[in-house]
Amino acid sequence: MTANKSPSYRHQVFELPEPKLDITEYQLFHGRCQQCNTVSKGALPKDTSDGQMGPRLLSYVAVLSGLYHLSVRKIQRLLQDQYGTHFSTGLISEAQGRVSSMLTRYSKW
């Protein structure tokens, strides 16, 4: 008996991946030269987000707010339930404002 070249039956199971946040911590140090008394400080890498939320998380908050019309509190709760982390309502509101101002710049075209 020879096997068929293509399957006679396909069974696909779709599953969501485990949600997790990628958290990067930057530790900056400073020191004073004992010879010349000059203070040197560490600096963040140039591509580091200037806020607590990176670009993908900012985009996610914007979609939850703009497309799905979730309130700040519901977004806060969803992020808590999905990722087990707490973001203040102020931070979420600030994220909405940041994305809104970015989109406003591009909507003038």
Backbone as ProteinMPNN parsed JSONL, in Angstrom:
{"seq_chain_A": "MTANKSPSYRHQVFELPEPKLDITEYQLFHGRCQQCNTVSKGALPKDTSDGQMGPRLLSYVAVLSGLYHLSVRKIQRLLQDQYGTHFSTGLISEAQGRVSSMLTRYSKW", "coords_chain_A": {"N_chain_A": [[0.837, -1.175, 0.0], [0.533, 2.216, -0.776], [1.101, 5.461, 0.54], [-1.02, 8.359, 0.402], [-0.129, 11.412, -1.265], [-0.994, 13.832, -0.302], [-2.596, 15.062, 2.673], [-5.441, 13.335, 4.019], [-7.056, 14.327, 5.862], [-7.33, 17.184, 7.886], [-6.621, 18.73, 10.941], [-6.907, 21.502, 12.817], [-5.916, 23.405, 15.593], [-6.467, 26.33, 17.246], [-4.853, 28.605, 19.372], [-4.372, 31.067, 21.843], [-1.327, 32.8, 22.563], [0.5, 32.706, 25.678], [0.001, 35.584, 27.515], [2.467, 38.022, 28.118], [4.569, 40.502, 29.52], [7.345, 42.196, 28.18], [9.877, 43.332, 30.019], [12.255, 45.752, 30.383], [14.907, 46.769, 32.272], [16.792, 49.572, 33.006], [19.77, 50.45, 34.471], [21.331, 53.151, 35.719], [24.406, 54.659, 36.479], [26.424, 56.912, 38.38], [29.37, 58.823, 38.987], [32.179, 60.371, 40.695], [35.192, 61.761, 39.7], [38.163, 61.239, 41.416], [40.443, 62.627, 41.005], [40.038, 64.981, 39.344], [37.605, 65.875, 40.143], [35.368, 65.779, 38.511], [32.051, 64.995, 37.589], [30.6, 62.112, 36.283], [27.939, 60.732, 34.426], [25.801, 57.966, 33.753], [24.015, 57.122, 30.729], [20.862, 56.628, 29.124], [20.23, 54.213, 26.504], [19.999, 55.382, 23.109], [17.631, 54.66, 21.696], [15.734, 54.201, 23.623], [12.537, 54.266, 25.105], [11.0, 57.239, 26.305], [9.18, 57.148, 28.32], [7.3, 55.039, 30.628], [6.004, 53.179, 29.115], [6.498, 51.242, 26.266], [6.599, 51.446, 22.603], [4.854, 49.457, 21.466], [3.132, 48.792, 23.577], [2.003, 51.301, 24.039], [0.628, 51.584, 21.617], [-1.199, 49.484, 21.848], [-2.757, 50.319, 24.054], [-3.852, 52.579, 22.865], [-5.423, 51.432, 20.82], [-7.22, 49.926, 22.362], [-8.554, 51.995, 23.585], [-9.336, 53.824, 21.472], [-10.432, 52.285, 19.281], [-11.898, 50.213, 20.508], [-13.206, 51.553, 22.472], [-12.779, 51.486, 25.271], [-12.83, 52.469, 28.667], [-10.509, 54.331, 30.718], [-10.232, 53.078, 33.209], [-11.182, 50.498, 32.583], [-9.264, 49.683, 30.738], [-7.063, 49.71, 32.423], [-7.81, 47.618, 34.167], [-7.946, 45.461, 32.355], [-5.259, 45.266, 31.511], [-4.151, 44.59, 33.95], [-5.418, 42.113, 34.449], [-4.59, 40.622, 32.188], [-1.774, 40.799, 32.142], [-0.865, 40.933, 34.715], [0.155, 43.2, 35.914], [0.276, 46.495, 37.291], [-0.844, 49.551, 36.143], [-1.108, 52.984, 36.646], [-4.111, 55.006, 36.505], [-3.544, 57.537, 35.663], [-1.151, 57.194, 34.187], [-2.071, 55.624, 32.069], [-3.921, 57.364, 30.921], [-2.161, 59.397, 30.19], [-0.699, 57.991, 28.272], [-2.654, 57.661, 26.3], [-2.953, 60.334, 25.551], [-0.382, 60.889, 24.548], [-0.23, 59.223, 22.277], [-2.375, 60.239, 20.853], [-1.488, 62.856, 20.32], [0.667, 62.237, 18.667], [-0.663, 61.122, 16.479], [-2.172, 63.27, 15.66], [-0.265, 64.976, 14.579], [0.277, 63.664, 12.177], [-2.142, 63.595, 10.899], [-2.601, 65.907, 9.538], [-1.836, 65.832, 6.936]], "CA_chain_A": [[0.0, 0.0, 0.0], [1.284, 3.471, -0.803], [0.403, 6.571, 1.193], [-1.36, 9.503, -0.431], [0.838, 12.504, -1.172], [-1.58, 14.921, 0.471], [-3.36, 14.51, 3.795], [-6.865, 13.106, 3.788], [-7.778, 15.031, 6.922], [-6.541, 18.182, 8.625], [-7.237, 19.173, 12.189], [-6.154, 22.637, 13.327], [-6.344, 23.939, 16.879], [-5.948, 27.681, 17.432], [-4.697, 28.959, 20.776], [-3.677, 32.318, 22.095], [-0.093, 32.633, 23.348], [0.471, 33.242, 27.041], [0.383, 37.008, 27.512], [3.533, 38.408, 29.035], [5.212, 41.772, 29.201], [8.801, 42.256, 28.151], [10.282, 44.466, 30.846], [13.688, 46.035, 30.341], [15.307, 47.727, 33.31], [18.074, 50.227, 32.779], [20.352, 50.958, 35.71], [22.329, 54.166, 35.399], [25.302, 54.971, 37.581], [27.215, 58.127, 38.253], [30.535, 58.826, 39.875], [33.009, 61.573, 40.687], [36.614, 61.491, 39.557], [38.892, 61.672, 42.618], [41.541, 63.502, 40.601], [39.613, 66.29, 38.831], [36.321, 66.185, 40.754], [34.33, 65.808, 37.483], [31.001, 63.987, 37.753], [30.171, 61.433, 35.062], [26.663, 60.046, 34.599], [25.405, 57.036, 32.714], [22.926, 57.591, 29.883], [20.03, 55.595, 28.516], [20.458, 54.036, 25.07], [19.27, 56.372, 22.312], [16.315, 54.19, 21.249], [14.906, 53.903, 24.787], [11.331, 55.075, 25.264], [11.168, 58.206, 27.385], [8.179, 56.887, 29.349], [7.264, 53.666, 31.125], [5.415, 52.294, 28.116], [7.155, 51.192, 24.966], [5.715, 51.752, 21.474], [3.8, 48.449, 21.255], [2.144, 48.935, 24.648], [1.285, 52.541, 23.741], [-0.294, 51.29, 20.517], [-2.251, 48.615, 22.392], [-3.63, 51.189, 24.848], [-4.57, 53.431, 21.917], [-6.444, 50.611, 20.157], [-8.26, 49.622, 23.352], [-9.289, 53.225, 23.827], [-9.913, 54.425, 20.28], [-11.219, 51.363, 18.47], [-12.818, 49.436, 21.334], [-13.893, 52.506, 23.356], [-12.675, 51.127, 26.679], [-12.468, 53.566, 29.558], [-9.183, 54.208, 31.325], [-10.323, 52.046, 34.262], [-11.297, 49.168, 31.96], [-7.934, 49.373, 30.193], [-6.248, 49.388, 33.602], [-8.216, 46.29, 34.633], [-7.561, 44.487, 31.342], [-3.808, 45.078, 31.603], [-3.92, 43.866, 35.209], [-5.857, 40.724, 34.273], [-3.806, 39.946, 31.162], [-0.33, 40.792, 32.343], [-0.531, 40.894, 36.136], [0.893, 44.393, 36.304], [-0.617, 47.618, 37.556], [-0.512, 50.872, 35.64], [-2.039, 53.963, 37.199], [-5.022, 55.613, 35.536], [-2.831, 58.689, 35.117], [-0.213, 56.742, 33.155], [-2.861, 55.187, 30.915], [-4.442, 58.587, 30.319], [-1.008, 60.045, 29.548], [-0.396, 57.207, 27.071], [-3.659, 58.033, 25.305], [-2.61, 61.674, 25.085], [0.834, 60.826, 23.73], [-0.554, 58.647, 20.97], [-3.257, 61.201, 20.193], [-0.676, 63.948, 19.774], [1.442, 61.691, 17.549], [-1.568, 60.944, 15.342], [-2.583, 64.607, 15.227], [0.8, 65.485, 13.706], [0.225, 63.011, 10.864], [-3.45, 63.734, 10.275], [-2.647, 67.176, 8.814], [-1.371, 65.627, 5.567]], "C_chain_A": [[0.885, 1.241, 0.0], [0.421, 4.583, -0.199], [0.095, 7.676, 0.194], [-0.319, 10.603, -0.233], [0.295, 13.695, -0.395], [-2.45, 14.321, 1.581], [-4.84, 14.339, 3.442], [-7.707, 13.842, 4.826], [-6.82, 16.015, 7.591], [-7.329, 18.599, 9.855], [-6.366, 20.294, 12.752], [-6.772, 23.105, 14.634], [-5.675, 25.294, 17.057], [-5.929, 27.995, 18.923], [-3.977, 30.279, 20.878], [-2.386, 32.043, 22.859], [-0.294, 33.181, 24.75], [0.848, 34.712, 26.992], [1.482, 37.275, 28.534], [4.094, 39.744, 28.578], [6.717, 41.564, 29.127], [9.189, 43.511, 28.916], [11.797, 44.587, 30.785], [13.985, 47.08, 31.395], [16.687, 48.27, 32.973], [18.555, 50.765, 34.121], [21.49, 51.903, 35.34], [23.135, 54.494, 36.645], [25.974, 56.318, 37.332], [28.369, 58.04, 39.25], [31.327, 60.106, 39.72], [34.467, 61.143, 40.627], [37.346, 62.055, 40.792], [40.043, 62.611, 42.274], [41.057, 64.913, 40.242], [38.239, 66.727, 39.349], [35.164, 66.282, 39.737], [33.333, 64.679, 37.74], [30.644, 63.424, 36.387], [28.889, 60.671, 35.366], [26.444, 59.085, 33.442], [24.232, 57.612, 31.927], [22.133, 56.403, 29.344], [20.415, 55.418, 27.048], [19.543, 54.976, 24.269], [17.855, 55.934, 21.925], [15.37, 53.848, 22.398], [13.71, 54.839, 24.846], [11.515, 56.028, 26.435], [10.131, 58.044, 28.486], [8.257, 55.441, 29.811], [6.76, 52.681, 30.081], [6.177, 52.393, 26.801], [6.141, 51.385, 23.85], [4.595, 50.729, 21.257], [2.719, 48.554, 22.328], [1.342, 50.224, 24.464], [0.241, 52.302, 22.646], [-1.471, 50.448, 20.997], [-3.251, 49.434, 23.194], [-4.465, 52.066, 23.917], [-5.68, 52.664, 21.206], [-7.579, 50.282, 21.123], [-9.156, 50.827, 23.594], [-10.045, 53.694, 22.586], [-10.847, 53.513, 19.512], [-12.28, 50.649, 19.299], [-13.528, 50.27, 22.399], [-13.894, 52.08, 24.825], [-12.277, 52.356, 27.494], [-11.07, 53.324, 30.112], [-9.199, 53.111, 32.386], [-10.434, 50.636, 33.677], [-9.976, 48.744, 31.334], [-7.01, 48.968, 31.332], [-6.538, 47.962, 34.075], [-7.79, 45.199, 33.654], [-6.058, 44.208, 31.398], [-3.435, 44.324, 32.878], [-4.264, 42.385, 35.041], [-4.98, 39.966, 33.28], [-2.35, 39.752, 31.56], [0.096, 40.798, 33.801], [0.273, 42.089, 36.605], [-0.069, 45.56, 36.428], [-0.047, 48.904, 36.972], [-1.546, 51.827, 36.196], [-2.951, 54.501, 36.101], [-4.361, 56.837, 34.896], [-1.875, 58.306, 34.009], [-0.952, 56.312, 31.894], [-3.421, 56.4, 30.17], [-3.327, 59.345, 29.585], [-0.637, 59.322, 28.254], [-1.382, 57.543, 25.954], [-3.332, 59.406, 24.703], [-1.382, 61.683, 24.192], [0.539, 60.303, 22.338], [-1.438, 59.613, 20.182], [-2.456, 62.347, 19.569], [0.197, 63.476, 18.619], [0.567, 61.577, 16.306], [-2.022, 62.307, 14.799], [-1.541, 65.21, 14.28], [0.664, 64.937, 12.293], [-1.118, 63.198, 10.172], [-3.581, 65.018, 9.472], [-2.213, 67.026, 7.363], [-2.522, 65.687, 4.638]], "O_chain_A": [[1.885, 1.29, 0.716], [-0.793, 4.64, -0.393], [0.856, 7.903, -0.747], [0.293, 10.71, 0.829], [1.077, 14.493, 0.123], [-2.971, 13.215, 1.443], [-5.403, 15.109, 2.663], [-8.923, 13.963, 4.681], [-5.652, 15.705, 7.827], [-8.544, 18.792, 9.805], [-5.215, 20.06, 13.122], [-7.993, 23.19, 14.764], [-4.448, 25.391, 17.023], [-6.878, 27.687, 19.645], [-3.078, 30.572, 20.091], [-2.349, 31.154, 23.71], [-1.161, 34.025, 24.976], [1.912, 35.056, 26.477], [1.421, 36.804, 29.67], [4.088, 40.064, 27.389], [7.287, 40.83, 29.934], [8.864, 44.624, 28.503], [12.523, 43.643, 31.096], [13.381, 48.153, 31.406], [17.621, 47.518, 32.693], [17.815, 51.458, 34.819], [22.479, 51.5, 34.727], [22.583, 54.592, 37.741], [26.067, 56.782, 36.196], [28.329, 57.281, 40.218], [31.17, 60.836, 38.742], [34.917, 60.287, 41.388], [37.156, 63.215, 41.155], [40.56, 63.309, 43.146], [41.575, 65.907, 40.751], [37.769, 67.819, 39.031], [34.101, 66.808, 40.064], [33.718, 63.556, 38.066], [30.411, 64.177, 35.441], [28.758, 60.046, 36.419], [26.844, 59.347, 32.308], [23.533, 58.499, 32.417], [22.675, 55.317, 29.139], [20.876, 56.366, 26.412], [18.445, 55.313, 24.714], [16.962, 56.778, 21.837], [14.311, 53.264, 22.169], [13.844, 56.049, 24.663], [12.118, 55.665, 27.444], [10.202, 58.743, 29.497], [9.17, 54.707, 29.432], [7.054, 51.488, 30.153], [6.458, 53.482, 26.301], [4.943, 51.48, 24.117], [3.484, 51.116, 20.894], [1.532, 48.422, 22.031], [0.135, 50.242, 24.707], [-0.894, 52.768, 22.749], [-2.611, 50.679, 20.593], [-4.46, 49.266, 23.035], [-5.655, 52.271, 24.158], [-6.77, 53.201, 21.012], [-8.753, 50.349, 20.759], [-10.365, 50.691, 23.782], [-11.251, 53.933, 22.641], [-11.942, 53.926, 19.131], [-13.42, 50.493, 18.86], [-14.358, 49.75, 23.145], [-14.878, 52.283, 25.538], [-11.479, 53.178, 27.044], [-10.523, 52.229, 29.982], [-8.275, 52.301, 32.452], [-9.851, 49.691, 34.21], [-9.609, 47.57, 31.393], [-6.263, 47.997, 31.218], [-5.616, 47.194, 34.35], [-7.327, 44.136, 34.069], [-5.634, 43.054, 31.339], [-2.509, 43.514, 32.877], [-3.494, 41.512, 35.442], [-4.659, 38.798, 33.502], [-1.767, 38.688, 31.347], [1.284, 40.683, 34.1], [0.999, 41.997, 37.595], [-1.099, 45.607, 35.755], [1.082, 49.293, 37.269], [-2.736, 51.512, 36.216], [-2.61, 54.458, 34.919], [-4.596, 57.134, 33.725], [-1.786, 59.003, 32.998], [-0.512, 56.602, 30.782], [-3.395, 56.451, 28.94], [-3.539, 59.868, 28.491], [-0.3, 59.961, 27.257], [-0.988, 57.692, 24.797], [-3.428, 59.601, 23.491], [-1.341, 62.4, 23.193], [0.995, 60.863, 21.341], [-1.258, 59.779, 18.976], [-2.714, 62.753, 18.436], [0.443, 64.238, 17.684], [1.008, 61.9, 15.203], [-2.229, 62.457, 13.595], [-1.89, 65.872, 13.302], [0.905, 65.653, 11.321], [-1.218, 62.978, 8.965], [-4.585, 65.204, 8.784], [-2.222, 68.009, 6.622], [-2.348, 65.538, 3.429]]}, "name": "protein", "num_of_chains": 1, "seq": "MTANKSPSYRHQVFELPEPKLDITEYQLFHGRCQQCNTVSKGALPKDTSDGQMGPRLLSYVAVLSGLYHLSVRKIQRLLQDQYGTHFSTGLISEAQGRVSSMLTRYSKW"}
